[in-house]
Coordinates of C-alpha atoms in Angstrom, one line a residue:
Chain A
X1 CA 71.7 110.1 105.9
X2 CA 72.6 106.5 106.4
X3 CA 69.7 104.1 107.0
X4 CA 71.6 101.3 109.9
X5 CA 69.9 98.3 110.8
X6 CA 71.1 97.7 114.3
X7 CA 71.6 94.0 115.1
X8 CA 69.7 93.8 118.5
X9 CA 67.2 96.9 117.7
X10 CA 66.6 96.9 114.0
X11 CA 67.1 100.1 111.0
X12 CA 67.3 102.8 112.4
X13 CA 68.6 106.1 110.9
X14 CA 72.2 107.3 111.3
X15 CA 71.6 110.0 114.1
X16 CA 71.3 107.7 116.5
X17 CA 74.2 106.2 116.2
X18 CA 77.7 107.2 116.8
X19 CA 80.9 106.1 114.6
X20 CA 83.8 104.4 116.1
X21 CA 86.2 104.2 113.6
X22 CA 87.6 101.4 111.8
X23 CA 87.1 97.9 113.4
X24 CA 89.0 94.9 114.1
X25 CA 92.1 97.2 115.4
X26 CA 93.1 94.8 118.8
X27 CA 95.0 96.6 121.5
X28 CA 98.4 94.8 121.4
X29 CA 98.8 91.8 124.1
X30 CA 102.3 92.9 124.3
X31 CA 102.3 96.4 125.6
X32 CA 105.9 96.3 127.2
X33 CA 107.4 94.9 124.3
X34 CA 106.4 97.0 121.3
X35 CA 108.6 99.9 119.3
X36 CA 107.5 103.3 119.4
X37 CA 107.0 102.3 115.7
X38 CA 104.3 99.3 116.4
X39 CA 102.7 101.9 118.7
X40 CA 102.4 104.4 115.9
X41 CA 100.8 101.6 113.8
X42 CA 98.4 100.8 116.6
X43 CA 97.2 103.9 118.1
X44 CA 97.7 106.4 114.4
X45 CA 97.8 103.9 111.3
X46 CA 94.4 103.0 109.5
X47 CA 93.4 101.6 105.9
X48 CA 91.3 104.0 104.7
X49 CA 89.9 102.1 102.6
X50 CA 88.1 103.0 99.6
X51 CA 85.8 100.3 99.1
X52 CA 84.3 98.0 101.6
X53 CA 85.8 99.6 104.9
X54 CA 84.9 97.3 108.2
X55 CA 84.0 100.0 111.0
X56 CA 82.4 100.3 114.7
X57 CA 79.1 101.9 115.1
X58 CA 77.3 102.0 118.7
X59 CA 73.5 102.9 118.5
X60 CA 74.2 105.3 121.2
X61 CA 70.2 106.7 121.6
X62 CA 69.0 103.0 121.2
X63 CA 70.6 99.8 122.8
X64 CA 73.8 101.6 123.3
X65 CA 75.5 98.8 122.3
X66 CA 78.5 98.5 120.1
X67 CA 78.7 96.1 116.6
X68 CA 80.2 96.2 113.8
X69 CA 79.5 97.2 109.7
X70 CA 80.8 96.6 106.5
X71 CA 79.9 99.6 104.3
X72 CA 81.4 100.7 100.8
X73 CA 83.0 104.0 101.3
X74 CA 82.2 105.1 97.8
X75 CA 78.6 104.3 97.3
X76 CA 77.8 104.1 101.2
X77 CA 76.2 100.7 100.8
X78 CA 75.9 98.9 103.7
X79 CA 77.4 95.0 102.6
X80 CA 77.2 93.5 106.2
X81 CA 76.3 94.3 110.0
X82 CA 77.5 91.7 112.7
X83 CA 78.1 91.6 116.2
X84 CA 81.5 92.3 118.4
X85 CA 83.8 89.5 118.1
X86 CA 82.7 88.4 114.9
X87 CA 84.1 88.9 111.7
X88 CA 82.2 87.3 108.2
X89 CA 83.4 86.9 105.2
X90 CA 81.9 89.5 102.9
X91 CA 79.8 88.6 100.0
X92 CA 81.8 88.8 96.9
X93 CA 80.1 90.4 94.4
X94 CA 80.1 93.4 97.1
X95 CA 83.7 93.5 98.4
X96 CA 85.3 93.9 94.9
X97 CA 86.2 97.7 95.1
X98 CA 84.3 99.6 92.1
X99 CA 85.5 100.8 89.1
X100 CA 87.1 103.9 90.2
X101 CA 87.0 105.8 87.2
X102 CA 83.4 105.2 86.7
X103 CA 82.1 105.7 90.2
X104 CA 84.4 109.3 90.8
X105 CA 82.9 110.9 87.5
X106 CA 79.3 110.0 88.4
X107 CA 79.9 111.7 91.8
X108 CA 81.6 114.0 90.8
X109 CA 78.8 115.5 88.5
X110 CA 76.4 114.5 91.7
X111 CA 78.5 117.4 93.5
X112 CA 79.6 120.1 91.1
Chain B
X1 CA 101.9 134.5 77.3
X2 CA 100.3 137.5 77.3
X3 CA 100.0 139.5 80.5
X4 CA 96.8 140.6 81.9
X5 CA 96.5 144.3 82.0
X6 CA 94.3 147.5 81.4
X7 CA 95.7 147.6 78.0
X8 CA 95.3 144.0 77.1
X9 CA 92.0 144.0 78.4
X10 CA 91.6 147.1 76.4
X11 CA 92.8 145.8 73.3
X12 CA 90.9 142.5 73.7
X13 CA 87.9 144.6 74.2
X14 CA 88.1 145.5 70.1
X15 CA 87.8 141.9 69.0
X16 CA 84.7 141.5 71.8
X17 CA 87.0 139.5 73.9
X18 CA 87.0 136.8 71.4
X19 CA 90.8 136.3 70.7
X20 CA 92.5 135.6 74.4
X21 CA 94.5 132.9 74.1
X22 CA 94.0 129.9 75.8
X23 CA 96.1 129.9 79.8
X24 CA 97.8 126.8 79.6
X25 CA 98.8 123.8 77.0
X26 CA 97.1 120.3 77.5
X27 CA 100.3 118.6 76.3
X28 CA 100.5 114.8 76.2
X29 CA 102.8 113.4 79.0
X30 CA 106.6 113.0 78.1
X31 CA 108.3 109.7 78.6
X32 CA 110.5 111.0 81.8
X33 CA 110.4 114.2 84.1
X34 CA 112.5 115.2 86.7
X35 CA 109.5 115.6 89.0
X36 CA 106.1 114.6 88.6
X37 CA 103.6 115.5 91.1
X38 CA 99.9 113.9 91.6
X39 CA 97.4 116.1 92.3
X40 CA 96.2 119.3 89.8
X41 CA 95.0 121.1 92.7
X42 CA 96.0 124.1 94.2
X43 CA 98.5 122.6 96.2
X44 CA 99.9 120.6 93.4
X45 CA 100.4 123.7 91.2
X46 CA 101.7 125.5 93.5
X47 CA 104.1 123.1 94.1
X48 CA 104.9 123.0 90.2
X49 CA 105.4 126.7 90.4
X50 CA 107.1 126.8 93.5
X51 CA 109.4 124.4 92.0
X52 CA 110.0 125.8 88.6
X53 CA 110.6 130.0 89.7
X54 CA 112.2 129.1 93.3
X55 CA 114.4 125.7 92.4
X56 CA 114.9 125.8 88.7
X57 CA 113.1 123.0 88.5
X58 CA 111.0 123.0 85.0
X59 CA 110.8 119.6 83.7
X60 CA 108.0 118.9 86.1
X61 CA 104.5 117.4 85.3
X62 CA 101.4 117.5 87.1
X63 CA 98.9 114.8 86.7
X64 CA 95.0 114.8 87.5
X65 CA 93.1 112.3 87.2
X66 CA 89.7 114.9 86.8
X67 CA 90.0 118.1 85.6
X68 CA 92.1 120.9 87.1
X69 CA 90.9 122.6 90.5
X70 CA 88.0 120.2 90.4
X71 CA 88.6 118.4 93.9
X72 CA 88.8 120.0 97.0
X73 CA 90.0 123.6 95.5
X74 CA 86.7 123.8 93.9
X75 CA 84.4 122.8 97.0
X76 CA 86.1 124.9 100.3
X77 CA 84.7 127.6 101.5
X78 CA 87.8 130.0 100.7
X79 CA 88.8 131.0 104.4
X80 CA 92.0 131.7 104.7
X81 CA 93.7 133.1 108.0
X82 CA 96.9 132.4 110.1
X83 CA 96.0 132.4 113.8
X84 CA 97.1 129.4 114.5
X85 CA 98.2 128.2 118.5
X86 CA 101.8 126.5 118.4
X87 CA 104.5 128.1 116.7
X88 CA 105.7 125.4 114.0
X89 CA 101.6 126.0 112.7
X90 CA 101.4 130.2 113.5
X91 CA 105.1 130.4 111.9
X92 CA 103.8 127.7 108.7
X93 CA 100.2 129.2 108.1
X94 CA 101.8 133.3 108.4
X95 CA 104.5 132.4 105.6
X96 CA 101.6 131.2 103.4
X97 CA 99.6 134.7 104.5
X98 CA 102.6 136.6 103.3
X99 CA 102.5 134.7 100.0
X100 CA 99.1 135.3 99.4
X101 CA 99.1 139.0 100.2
X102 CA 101.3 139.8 97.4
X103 CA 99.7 136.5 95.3
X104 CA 98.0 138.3 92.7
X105 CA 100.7 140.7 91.4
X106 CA 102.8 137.4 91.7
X107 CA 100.8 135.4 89.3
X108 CA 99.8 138.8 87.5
X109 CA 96.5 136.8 88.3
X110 CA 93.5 138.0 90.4
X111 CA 92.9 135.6 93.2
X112 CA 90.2 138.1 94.6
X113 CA 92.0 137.9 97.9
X114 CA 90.1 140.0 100.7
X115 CA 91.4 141.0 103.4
X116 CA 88.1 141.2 105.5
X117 CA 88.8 140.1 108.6
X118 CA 88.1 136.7 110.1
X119 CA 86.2 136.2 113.2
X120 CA 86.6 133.0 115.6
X121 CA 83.9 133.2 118.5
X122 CA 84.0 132.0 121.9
X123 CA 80.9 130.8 123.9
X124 CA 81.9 130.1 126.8
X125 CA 84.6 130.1 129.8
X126 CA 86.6 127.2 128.0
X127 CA 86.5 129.3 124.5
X128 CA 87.0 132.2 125.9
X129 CA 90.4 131.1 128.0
X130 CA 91.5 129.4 125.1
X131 CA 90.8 131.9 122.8
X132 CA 92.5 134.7 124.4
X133 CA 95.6 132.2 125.3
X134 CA 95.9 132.0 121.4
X135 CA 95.9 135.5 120.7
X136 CA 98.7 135.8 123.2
X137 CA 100.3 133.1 121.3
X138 CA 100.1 134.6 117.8
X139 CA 101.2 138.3 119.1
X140 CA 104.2 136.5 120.5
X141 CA 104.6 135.0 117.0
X142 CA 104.1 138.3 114.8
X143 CA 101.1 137.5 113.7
X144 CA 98.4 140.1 114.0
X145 CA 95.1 138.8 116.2
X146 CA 93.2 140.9 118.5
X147 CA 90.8 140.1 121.7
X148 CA 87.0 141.5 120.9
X149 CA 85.3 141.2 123.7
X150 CA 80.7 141.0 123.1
X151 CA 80.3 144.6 122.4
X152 CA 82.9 144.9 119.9
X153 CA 82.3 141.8 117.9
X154 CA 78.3 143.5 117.4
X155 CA 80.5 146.6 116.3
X156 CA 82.8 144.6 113.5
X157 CA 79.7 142.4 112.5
X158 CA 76.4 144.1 113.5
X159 CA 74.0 141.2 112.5
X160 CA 75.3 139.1 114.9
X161 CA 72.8 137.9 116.9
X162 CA 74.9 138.6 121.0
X163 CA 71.5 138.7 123.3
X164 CA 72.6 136.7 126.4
X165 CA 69.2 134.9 125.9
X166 CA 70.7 132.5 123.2
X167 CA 71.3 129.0 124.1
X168 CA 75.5 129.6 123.6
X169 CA 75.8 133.3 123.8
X170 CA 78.8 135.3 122.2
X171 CA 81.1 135.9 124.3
X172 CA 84.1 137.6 122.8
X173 CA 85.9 136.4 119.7
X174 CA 89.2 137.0 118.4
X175 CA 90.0 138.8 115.2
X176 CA 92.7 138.2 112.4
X177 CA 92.1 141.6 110.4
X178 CA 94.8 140.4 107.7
X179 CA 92.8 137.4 107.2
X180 CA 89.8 136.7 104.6
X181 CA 88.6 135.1 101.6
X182 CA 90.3 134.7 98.2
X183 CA 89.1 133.1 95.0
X184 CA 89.7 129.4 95.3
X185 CA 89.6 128.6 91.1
X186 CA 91.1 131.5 90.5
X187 CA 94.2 130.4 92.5
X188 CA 94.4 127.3 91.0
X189 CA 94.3 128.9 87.6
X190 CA 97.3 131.3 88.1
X191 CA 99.5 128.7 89.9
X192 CA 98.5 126.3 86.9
X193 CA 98.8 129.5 84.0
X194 CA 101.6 130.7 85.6
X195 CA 103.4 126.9 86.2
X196 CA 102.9 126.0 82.7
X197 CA 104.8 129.8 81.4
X198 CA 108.1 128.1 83.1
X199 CA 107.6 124.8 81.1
X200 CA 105.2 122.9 83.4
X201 CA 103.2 120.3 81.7
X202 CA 99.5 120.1 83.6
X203 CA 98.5 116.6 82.3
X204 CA 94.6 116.3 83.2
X205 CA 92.6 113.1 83.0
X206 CA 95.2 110.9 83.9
X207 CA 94.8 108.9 87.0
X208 CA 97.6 107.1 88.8
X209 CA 97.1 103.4 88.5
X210 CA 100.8 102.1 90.1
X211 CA 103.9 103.1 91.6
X212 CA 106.6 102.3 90.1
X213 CA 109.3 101.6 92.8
X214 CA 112.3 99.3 92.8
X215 CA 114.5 98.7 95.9
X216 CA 113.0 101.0 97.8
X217 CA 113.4 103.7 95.1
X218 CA 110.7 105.3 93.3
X219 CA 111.4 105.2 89.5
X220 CA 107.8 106.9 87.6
X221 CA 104.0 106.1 88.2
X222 CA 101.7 104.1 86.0
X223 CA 98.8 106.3 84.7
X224 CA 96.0 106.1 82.8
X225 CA 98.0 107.8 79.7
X226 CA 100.8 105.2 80.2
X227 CA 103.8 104.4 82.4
X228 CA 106.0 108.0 83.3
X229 CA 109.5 107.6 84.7
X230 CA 110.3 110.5 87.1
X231 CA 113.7 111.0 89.5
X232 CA 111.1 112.2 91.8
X233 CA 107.6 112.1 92.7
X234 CA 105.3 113.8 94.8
X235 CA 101.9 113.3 96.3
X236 CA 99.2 116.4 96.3
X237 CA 96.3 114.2 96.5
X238 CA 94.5 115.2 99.7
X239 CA 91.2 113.0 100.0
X240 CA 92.9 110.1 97.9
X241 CA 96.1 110.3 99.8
X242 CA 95.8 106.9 101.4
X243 CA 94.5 105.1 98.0
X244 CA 97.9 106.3 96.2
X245 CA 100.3 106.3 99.1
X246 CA 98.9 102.4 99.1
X247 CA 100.2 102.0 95.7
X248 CA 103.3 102.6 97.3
X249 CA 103.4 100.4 100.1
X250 CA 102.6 103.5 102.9
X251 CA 100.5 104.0 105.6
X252 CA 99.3 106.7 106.7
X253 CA 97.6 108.3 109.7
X254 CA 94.9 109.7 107.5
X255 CA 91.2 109.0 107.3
X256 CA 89.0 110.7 104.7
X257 CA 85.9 111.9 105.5
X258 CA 83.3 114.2 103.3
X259 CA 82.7 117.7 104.6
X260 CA 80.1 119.7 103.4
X261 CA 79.3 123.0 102.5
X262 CA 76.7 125.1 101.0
X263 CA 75.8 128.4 99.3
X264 CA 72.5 130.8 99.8
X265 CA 70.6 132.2 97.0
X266 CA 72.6 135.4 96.2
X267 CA 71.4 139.1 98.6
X268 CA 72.8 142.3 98.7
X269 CA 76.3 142.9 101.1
X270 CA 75.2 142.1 104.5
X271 CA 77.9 140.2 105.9
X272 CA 81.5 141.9 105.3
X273 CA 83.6 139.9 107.6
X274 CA 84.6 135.9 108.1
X275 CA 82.5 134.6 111.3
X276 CA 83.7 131.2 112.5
X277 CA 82.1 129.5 115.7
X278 CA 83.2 126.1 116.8
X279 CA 81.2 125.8 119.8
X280 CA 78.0 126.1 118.0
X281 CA 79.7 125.0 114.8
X282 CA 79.4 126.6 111.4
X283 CA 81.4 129.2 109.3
X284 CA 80.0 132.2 107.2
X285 CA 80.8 134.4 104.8
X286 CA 79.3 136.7 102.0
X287 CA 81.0 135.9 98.6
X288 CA 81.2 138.8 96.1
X289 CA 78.4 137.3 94.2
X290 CA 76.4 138.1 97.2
X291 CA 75.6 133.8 98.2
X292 CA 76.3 133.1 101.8
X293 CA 78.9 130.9 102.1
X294 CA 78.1 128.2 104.8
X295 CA 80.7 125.3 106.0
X296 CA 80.8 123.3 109.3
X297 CA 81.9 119.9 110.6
X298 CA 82.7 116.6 108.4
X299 CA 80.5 113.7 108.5
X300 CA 81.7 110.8 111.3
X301 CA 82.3 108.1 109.0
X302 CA 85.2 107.6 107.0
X303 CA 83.8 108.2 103.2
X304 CA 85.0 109.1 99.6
X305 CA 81.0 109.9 98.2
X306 CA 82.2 113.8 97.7
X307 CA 78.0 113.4 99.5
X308 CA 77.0 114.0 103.0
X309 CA 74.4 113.3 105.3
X310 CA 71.7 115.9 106.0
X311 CA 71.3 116.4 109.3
X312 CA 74.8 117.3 109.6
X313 CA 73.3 120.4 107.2
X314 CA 70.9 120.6 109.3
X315 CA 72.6 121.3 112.7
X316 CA 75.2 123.8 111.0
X317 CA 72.0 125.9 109.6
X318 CA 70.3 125.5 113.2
X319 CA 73.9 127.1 114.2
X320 CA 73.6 130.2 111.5
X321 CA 70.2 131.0 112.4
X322 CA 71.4 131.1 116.5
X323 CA 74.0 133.3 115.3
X324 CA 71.9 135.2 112.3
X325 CA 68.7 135.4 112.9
X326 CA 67.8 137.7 109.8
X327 CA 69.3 134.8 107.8
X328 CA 66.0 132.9 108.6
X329 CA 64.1 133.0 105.5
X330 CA 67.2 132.7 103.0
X331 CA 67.1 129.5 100.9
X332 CA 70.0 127.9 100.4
X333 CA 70.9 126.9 97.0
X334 CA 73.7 124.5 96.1
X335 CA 75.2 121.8 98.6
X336 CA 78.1 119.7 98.1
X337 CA 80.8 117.7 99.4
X338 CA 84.6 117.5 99.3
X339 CA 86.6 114.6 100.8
X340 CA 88.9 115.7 103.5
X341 CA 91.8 114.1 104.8
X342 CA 92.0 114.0 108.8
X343 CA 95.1 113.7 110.4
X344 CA 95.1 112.6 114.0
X345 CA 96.6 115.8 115.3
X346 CA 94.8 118.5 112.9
X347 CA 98.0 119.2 111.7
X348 CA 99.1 118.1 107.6
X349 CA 102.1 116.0 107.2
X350 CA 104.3 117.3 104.6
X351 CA 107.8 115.9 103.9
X352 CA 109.6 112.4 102.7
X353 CA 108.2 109.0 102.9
X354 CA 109.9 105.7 104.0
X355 CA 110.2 105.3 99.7
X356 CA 112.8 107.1 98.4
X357 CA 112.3 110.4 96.1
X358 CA 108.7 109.7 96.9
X359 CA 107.6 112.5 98.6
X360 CA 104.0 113.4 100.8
X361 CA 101.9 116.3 101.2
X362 CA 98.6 115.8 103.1
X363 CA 96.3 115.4 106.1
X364 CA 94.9 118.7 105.9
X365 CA 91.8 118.2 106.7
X366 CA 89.3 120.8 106.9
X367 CA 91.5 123.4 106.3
X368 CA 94.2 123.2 103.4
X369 CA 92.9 125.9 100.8
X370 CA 94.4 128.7 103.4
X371 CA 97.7 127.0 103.4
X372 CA 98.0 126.9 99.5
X373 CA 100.5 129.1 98.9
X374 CA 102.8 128.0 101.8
X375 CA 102.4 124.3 101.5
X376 CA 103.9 124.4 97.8
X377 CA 106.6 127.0 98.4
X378 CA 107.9 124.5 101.5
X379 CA 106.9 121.3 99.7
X380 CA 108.6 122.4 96.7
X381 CA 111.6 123.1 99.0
X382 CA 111.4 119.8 100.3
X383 CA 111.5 118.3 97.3
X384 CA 114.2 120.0 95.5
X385 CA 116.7 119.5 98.5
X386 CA 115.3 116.5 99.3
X387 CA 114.7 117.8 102.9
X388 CA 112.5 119.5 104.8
X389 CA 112.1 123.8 105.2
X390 CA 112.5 124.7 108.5
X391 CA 109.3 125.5 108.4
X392 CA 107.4 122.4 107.3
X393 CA 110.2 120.2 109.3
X394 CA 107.9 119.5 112.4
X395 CA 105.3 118.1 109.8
X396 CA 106.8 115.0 108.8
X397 CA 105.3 111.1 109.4
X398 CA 107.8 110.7 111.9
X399 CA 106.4 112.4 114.3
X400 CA 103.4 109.9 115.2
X401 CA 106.3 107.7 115.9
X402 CA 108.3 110.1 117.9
X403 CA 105.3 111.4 119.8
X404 CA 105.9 115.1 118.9
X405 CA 102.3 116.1 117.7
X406 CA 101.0 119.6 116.9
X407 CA 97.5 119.6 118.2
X408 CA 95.8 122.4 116.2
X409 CA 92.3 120.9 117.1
X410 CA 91.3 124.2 118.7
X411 CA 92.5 126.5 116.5
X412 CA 91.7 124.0 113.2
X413 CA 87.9 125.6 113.3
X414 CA 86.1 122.3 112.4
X415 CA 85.9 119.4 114.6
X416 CA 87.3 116.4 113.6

């Protein structure tokens, strides 16, 4: 289970929060104007990133508030928490995307 | 290679089994191929043989980059049925049940497939409307699926727990009888044993690194073992979809996210049917090693830790014990993860990409080991002809441009 540190309420476990999906998606300021392509790209497209993915949580049974959180994918290692409307620079060390080889065997042992 | 049969087994027998050959080569990848295909699952393989006894194509190579069967082929929870609501899915998922009802005396390879019958339950009005609306759907399509109403689902599964006093009670359920279980390895072991016969190289530990593409054009991959050229190449990478279609330049309307699933100690035959709920959410069946076989929703977060979260366990064992309550005191013994590739609709996309000769086969979520059979004879198809079979056709990218979706989220059986 994840351990999240909400930024108004403090850690709190994952159940009591709800994911939102990836973050930092804007809803286009051009609605008329865009392809059914760009649409595609808005409302279907996402990263997936393997790695340091930025996502939306909202601590539903808490503040019920929504912020954002940088968490590695692989190891679930939570880089950075920040509010709405902000968006930090990650630490380095942290956003370089592991050593796939290395990471996938580990795990993979981890779940046969 | 030598073909399993009473009399081999027989004449191994004298030498105390100690002499069978070995299934399949582990030759070192070739310089060129005229396909190569990413992805040593089952879909991959049977892709490769697909592609090799359907199109002539043999100078075909699938890479891995861990061993053979050992992603997602290994971890599901070996469900396979076709009652499926639209018709491009019913008409897709019953050509892959027709494959694997004749699969084993195809590979002259036991994939264990039983025909046990697969139960979906409904819990209430919603379910139960819906439920019946897709029976109606999958008899108009030829595909067998019958209403049960409470009474008869106790009959076909008497441990099921149908008081009215539960918090969700059974309500009815509909039945595929020609659907069941099959042997997950095992299938990837007679698509790869029978693949490599027609000249197949299966080329494990060797990860894709880089595309190779050049106007547009794919030309090869760069591996682990070195650079490969290929006329054609083809992704079977489910969970890692999006990491190698980036390598390409694609994206996709994929997220992965790990689903669990666990197995009980092993008990005597007590359960000899599928049960699938998805209003109270978890899926059972007895394997023949006697181990319950226990799956339910993924985890929310997008993740590739091949690890969940517990209380996700948690609620899909609170779910069994609603609908089993004898199942109360069994300890469960092995849990695990797979990462599953979501599309938005519930549906895969298989077909071309915007590269040339590069081709995709993916998005299927919680639910790709059932289509196995079907999604390499079509994607092999696709491949060879460079379009799509009429049955994959409505499965291509384009359609989250286009708008045509097929929403199988109600007949998908896990949330997402």
């Amino acid at each position: 289970m994840l351990y999240i540190k909400c930024p108004f309420c403090g850690d709190r476990d994952e159940t009591e929060y709800h994911y939102g999906g990836e973050a930092h998606i804007a809803r286009p300021e051009n609605p008329d104007e865009l392809t059914d392509a760009e649409w595609a790209e808005y409302v279907f497209m996402r990263t997936n990133t393997k790695g340091v993915h930025r996502e939306r949580w909202v601590h539903s049974d808490g503040c019920r508030r929504w912020f954002n959180v940088a968490r590695n994918t692989v190891t679930n290692e939570i880089v950075s928490v920040y509010k709405t409307g902000e968006k930090p620079d990650l630490p380095e060390a942290s956003t370089s995307k592991p050593a796939p080889a290395k990471k996938t065997s580990a795990k993979k042992k981890e779940g046969a | 290679m030598s073909r399993f049969s009473i009399f081999s087994l027989a004449r191994n027998a004298m030498s105390w089994h100690q002499n069978w050959p070995r299934q399949w080569r582990s030759p070192n990848p070739k310089p060129e191929y005229d396909v190569v295909i990413i992805g040593a699952g089952g879909h991959g393989l049977a892709t490769a043989y697909y592609l090799a006894k359907e199109h002539g194509i043999t100078n075909v190579a699938v890479i891995e980059k861990g061993w053979l069967g050992g992603g997602n082929t290994g971890r599901n929870t070996t469900i396979v049925r076709s009652n499926y609501l639209w018709d491009e899915s019913g008409l897709f998922y019953e050509n892959a049940m027709k494959l694997w009802e004749n699969l084993s005396i195809e590979l002259n390879y036991n994939v264990m497939f039983s025909q046990r019958g697969v139960m979906n339950l409904a819990h209430n009005l919603g379910d139960v409307r819906e439920s019946v609306r897709r029976v109606n759907a999958n008899n108009l399509n030829g595909i067998d699926a019958e209403w049960l109403n409470a009474e008869q689902v106790k009959e076909f599964c008497p441990i099921i727990n149908i008081s009215k006093d539960s918090r969700y009670p059974v309500m009815g359920a509909t039945l595929q009888r020609r659907g069941g279980t099959a042997r997950h390895d095992a299938v990837a072991w007679g698509y790869a044993r029978g693949a490599d016969e027609m000249g197949v190289d299966v080329i494990q530990n060797c990860e894709v690194q880089g595309m190779m593409i050049e106007n547009g054009v794919v030309k090869g991959v760069r591996t682990s073992l070195g650079d490969i050229k290929a006329k054609k190449v083809a992704m079977a990478c489910a969970g890692h979809t999006s990491v190698v279609a980036d390598m390409a330049g694609i994206r996709l309307p994929i997220e992965s996210h790990p689903l669990q699933a666990l197995v009980s100690e092993p008990m005597k035959p007590v359960l000899d049917c599928v049960v699938m709920s998805n209003a109270v959410h978890v899926y059972v069946s007895q394997s023949d090693k006697g181990e319950l076989v226990m799956g339910a929703g993924i985890d929310s977060y997008v993740g590739y830790s091949q690890r969940g979260s517990l209380h996700v366990i948690e609620d899909q064992l609170a779910s069994a014990m609603e609908l089993f309550p004898l199942f109360s005191r069994t300890r469960m013994m092995r849990s695990w993860g797979g990462i599953v590739d979501t599309c938005p609709d519930a549906s895969p996309v298989i077909g071309k990409t915007p590269v040339k000769n590069l081709y995709v086969n993916a998005g299927w979520g919680t639910g790709g080991f059932k289509a196995t059979p079907g999604a390499g004879w079509c994607y092999a198809h696709t491949i060879a002809k460079d379009e799509p079979h009429d049955l994959n056709a409505a499965f291509s990218i384009d359609r989250f441009i286009s708008g045509a979706l097929v929403d199988e989220h109600g007949a998908a059986g896990v949330a997402h």
